PDB file of C-alpha atoms in Angstrom:
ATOM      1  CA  UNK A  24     147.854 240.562  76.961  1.00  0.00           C
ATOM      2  CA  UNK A  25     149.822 240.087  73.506  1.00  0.00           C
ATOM      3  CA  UNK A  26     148.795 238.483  70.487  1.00  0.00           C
ATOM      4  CA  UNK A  27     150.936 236.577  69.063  1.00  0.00           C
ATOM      5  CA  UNK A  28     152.954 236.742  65.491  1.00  0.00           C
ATOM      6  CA  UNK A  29     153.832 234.232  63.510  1.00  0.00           C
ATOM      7  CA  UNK A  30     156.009 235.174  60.648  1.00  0.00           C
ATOM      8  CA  UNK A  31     155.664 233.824  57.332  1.00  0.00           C
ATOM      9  CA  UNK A  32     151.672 232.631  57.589  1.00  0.00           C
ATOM     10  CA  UNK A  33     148.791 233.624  55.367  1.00  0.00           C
ATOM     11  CA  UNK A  34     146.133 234.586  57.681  1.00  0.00           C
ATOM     12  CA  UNK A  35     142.843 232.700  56.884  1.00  0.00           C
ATOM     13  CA  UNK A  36     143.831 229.868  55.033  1.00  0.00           C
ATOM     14  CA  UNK A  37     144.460 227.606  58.439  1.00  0.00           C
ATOM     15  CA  UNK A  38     141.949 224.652  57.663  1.00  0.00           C
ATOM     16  CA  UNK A  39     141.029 224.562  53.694  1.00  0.00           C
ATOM     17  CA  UNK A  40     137.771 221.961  53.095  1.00  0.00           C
ATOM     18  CA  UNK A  41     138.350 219.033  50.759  1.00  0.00           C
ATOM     19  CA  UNK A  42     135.796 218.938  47.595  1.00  0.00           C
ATOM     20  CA  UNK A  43     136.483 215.823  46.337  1.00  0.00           C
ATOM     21  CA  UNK A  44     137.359 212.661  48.566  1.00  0.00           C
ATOM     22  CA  UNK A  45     140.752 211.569  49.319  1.00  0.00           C
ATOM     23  CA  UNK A  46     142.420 209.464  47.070  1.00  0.00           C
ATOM     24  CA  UNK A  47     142.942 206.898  50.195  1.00  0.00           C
ATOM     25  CA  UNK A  48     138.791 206.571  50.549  1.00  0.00           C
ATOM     26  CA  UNK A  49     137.205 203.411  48.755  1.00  0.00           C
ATOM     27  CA  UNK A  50     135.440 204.234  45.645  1.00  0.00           C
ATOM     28  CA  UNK A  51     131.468 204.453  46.536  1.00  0.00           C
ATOM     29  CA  UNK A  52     129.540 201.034  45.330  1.00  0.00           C
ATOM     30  CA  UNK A  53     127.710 201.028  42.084  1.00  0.00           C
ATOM     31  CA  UNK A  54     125.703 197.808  41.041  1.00  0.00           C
ATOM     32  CA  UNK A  55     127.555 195.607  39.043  1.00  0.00           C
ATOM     33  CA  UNK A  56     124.722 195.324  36.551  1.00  0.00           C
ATOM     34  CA  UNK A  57     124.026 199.160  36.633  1.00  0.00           C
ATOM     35  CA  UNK A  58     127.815 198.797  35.298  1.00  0.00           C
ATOM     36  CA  UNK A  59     127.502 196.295  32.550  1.00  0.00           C
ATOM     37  CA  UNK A  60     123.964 198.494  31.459  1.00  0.00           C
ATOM     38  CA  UNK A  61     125.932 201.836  30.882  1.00  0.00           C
ATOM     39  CA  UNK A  62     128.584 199.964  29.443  1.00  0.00           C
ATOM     40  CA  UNK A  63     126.440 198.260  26.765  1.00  0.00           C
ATOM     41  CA  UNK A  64     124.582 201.225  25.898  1.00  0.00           C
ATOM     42  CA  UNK A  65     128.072 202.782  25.316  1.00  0.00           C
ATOM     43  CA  UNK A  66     128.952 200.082  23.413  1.00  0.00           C
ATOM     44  CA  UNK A  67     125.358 200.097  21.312  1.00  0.00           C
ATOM     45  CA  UNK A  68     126.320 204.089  20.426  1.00  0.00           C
ATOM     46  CA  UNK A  69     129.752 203.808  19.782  1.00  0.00           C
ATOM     47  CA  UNK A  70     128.388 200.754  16.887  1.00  0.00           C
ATOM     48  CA  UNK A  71     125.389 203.362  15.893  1.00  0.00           C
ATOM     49  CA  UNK A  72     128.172 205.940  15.498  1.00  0.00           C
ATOM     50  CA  UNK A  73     130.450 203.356  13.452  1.00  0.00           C
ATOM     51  CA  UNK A  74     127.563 202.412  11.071  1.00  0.00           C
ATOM     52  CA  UNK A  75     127.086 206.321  10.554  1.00  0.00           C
ATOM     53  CA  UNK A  76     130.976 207.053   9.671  1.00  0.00           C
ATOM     54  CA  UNK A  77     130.705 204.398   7.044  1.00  0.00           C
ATOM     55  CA  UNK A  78     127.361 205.871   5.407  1.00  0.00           C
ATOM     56  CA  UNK A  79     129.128 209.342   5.504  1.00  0.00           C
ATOM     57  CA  UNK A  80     132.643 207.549   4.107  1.00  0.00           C
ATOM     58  CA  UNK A  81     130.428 205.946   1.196  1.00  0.00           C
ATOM     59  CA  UNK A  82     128.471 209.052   0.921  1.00  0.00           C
ATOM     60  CA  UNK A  83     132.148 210.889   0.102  1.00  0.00           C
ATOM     61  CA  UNK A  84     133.657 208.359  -1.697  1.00  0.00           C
ATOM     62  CA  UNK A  85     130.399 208.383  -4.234  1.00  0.00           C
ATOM     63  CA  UNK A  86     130.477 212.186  -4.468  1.00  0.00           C
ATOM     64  CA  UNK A  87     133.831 211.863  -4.942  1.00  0.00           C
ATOM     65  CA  UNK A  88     133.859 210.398  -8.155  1.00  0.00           C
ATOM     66  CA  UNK A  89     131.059 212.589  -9.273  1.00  0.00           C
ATOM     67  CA  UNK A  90     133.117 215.113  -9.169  1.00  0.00           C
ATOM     68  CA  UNK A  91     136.153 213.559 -10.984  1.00  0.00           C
ATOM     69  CA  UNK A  92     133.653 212.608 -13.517  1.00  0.00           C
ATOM     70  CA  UNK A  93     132.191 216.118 -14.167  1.00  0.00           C
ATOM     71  CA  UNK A  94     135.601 217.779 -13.878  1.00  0.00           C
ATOM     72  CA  UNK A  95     136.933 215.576 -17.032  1.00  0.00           C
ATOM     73  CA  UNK A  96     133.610 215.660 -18.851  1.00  0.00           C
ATOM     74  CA  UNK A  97     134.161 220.243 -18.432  1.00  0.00           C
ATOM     75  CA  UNK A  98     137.804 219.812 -19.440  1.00  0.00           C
ATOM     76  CA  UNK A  99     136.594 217.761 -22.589  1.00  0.00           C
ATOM     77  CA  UNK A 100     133.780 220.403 -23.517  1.00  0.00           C
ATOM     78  CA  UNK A 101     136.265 223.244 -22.530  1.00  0.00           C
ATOM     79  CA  UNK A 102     140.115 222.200 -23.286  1.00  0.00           C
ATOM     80  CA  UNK A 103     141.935 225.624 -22.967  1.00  0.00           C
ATOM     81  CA  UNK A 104     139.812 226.549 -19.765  1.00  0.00           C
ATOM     82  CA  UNK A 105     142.102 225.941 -16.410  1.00  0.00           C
ATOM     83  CA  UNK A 106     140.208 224.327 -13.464  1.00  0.00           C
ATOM     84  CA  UNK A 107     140.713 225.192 -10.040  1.00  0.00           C
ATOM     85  CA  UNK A 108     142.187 222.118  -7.904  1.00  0.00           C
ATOM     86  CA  UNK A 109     139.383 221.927  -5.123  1.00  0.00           C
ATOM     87  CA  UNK A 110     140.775 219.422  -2.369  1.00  0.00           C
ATOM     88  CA  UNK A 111     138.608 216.574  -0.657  1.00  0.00           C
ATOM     89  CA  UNK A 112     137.313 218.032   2.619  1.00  0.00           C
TER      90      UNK A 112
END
């Protein structure tokens, strides 16, 4: 009895399992209000995340002018000194 050879054919990789569902498979169903519940909760930290940026913006908009007052009141006390030019972050 002969086995036989087929040319050109990795040996073991026949049948290959699917992990994730095919593409033509309907999506599995979710509540519609489960839905609309993650979505506002997205929607309630992307607003808590806004309201923080702003604080942070004032926050670096007050220190900035802190610093452009100090830096004027140092050349004014020391006029030959040169300052470094630190940039905004």
């Amino acid at each position: 009895m002969s086995v036989p050879k087929n040319k050109g054919r990795l040996v073991g990789l026949g049948r290959r399992s699917r992990s994730a569902a095919p593409s033509s498979a309907p999506p599995p169903y979710v509540d519609p209000e489960v839905l609309t519940a993650q979505l506002k909760d997205k929607d309630d930290r992307i607003s808590a995340l806004e309201t923080q940026l702003a604080a942070q913006q004032a926050g670096y908009e007050t220190q900035k002018k802190l610093n452009e007052q100090i830096m004027k009141m140092m050349k004014r006390m020391y006029p030959n000194e040169v300052f470094p030019n630190i940039q905004d972050p």
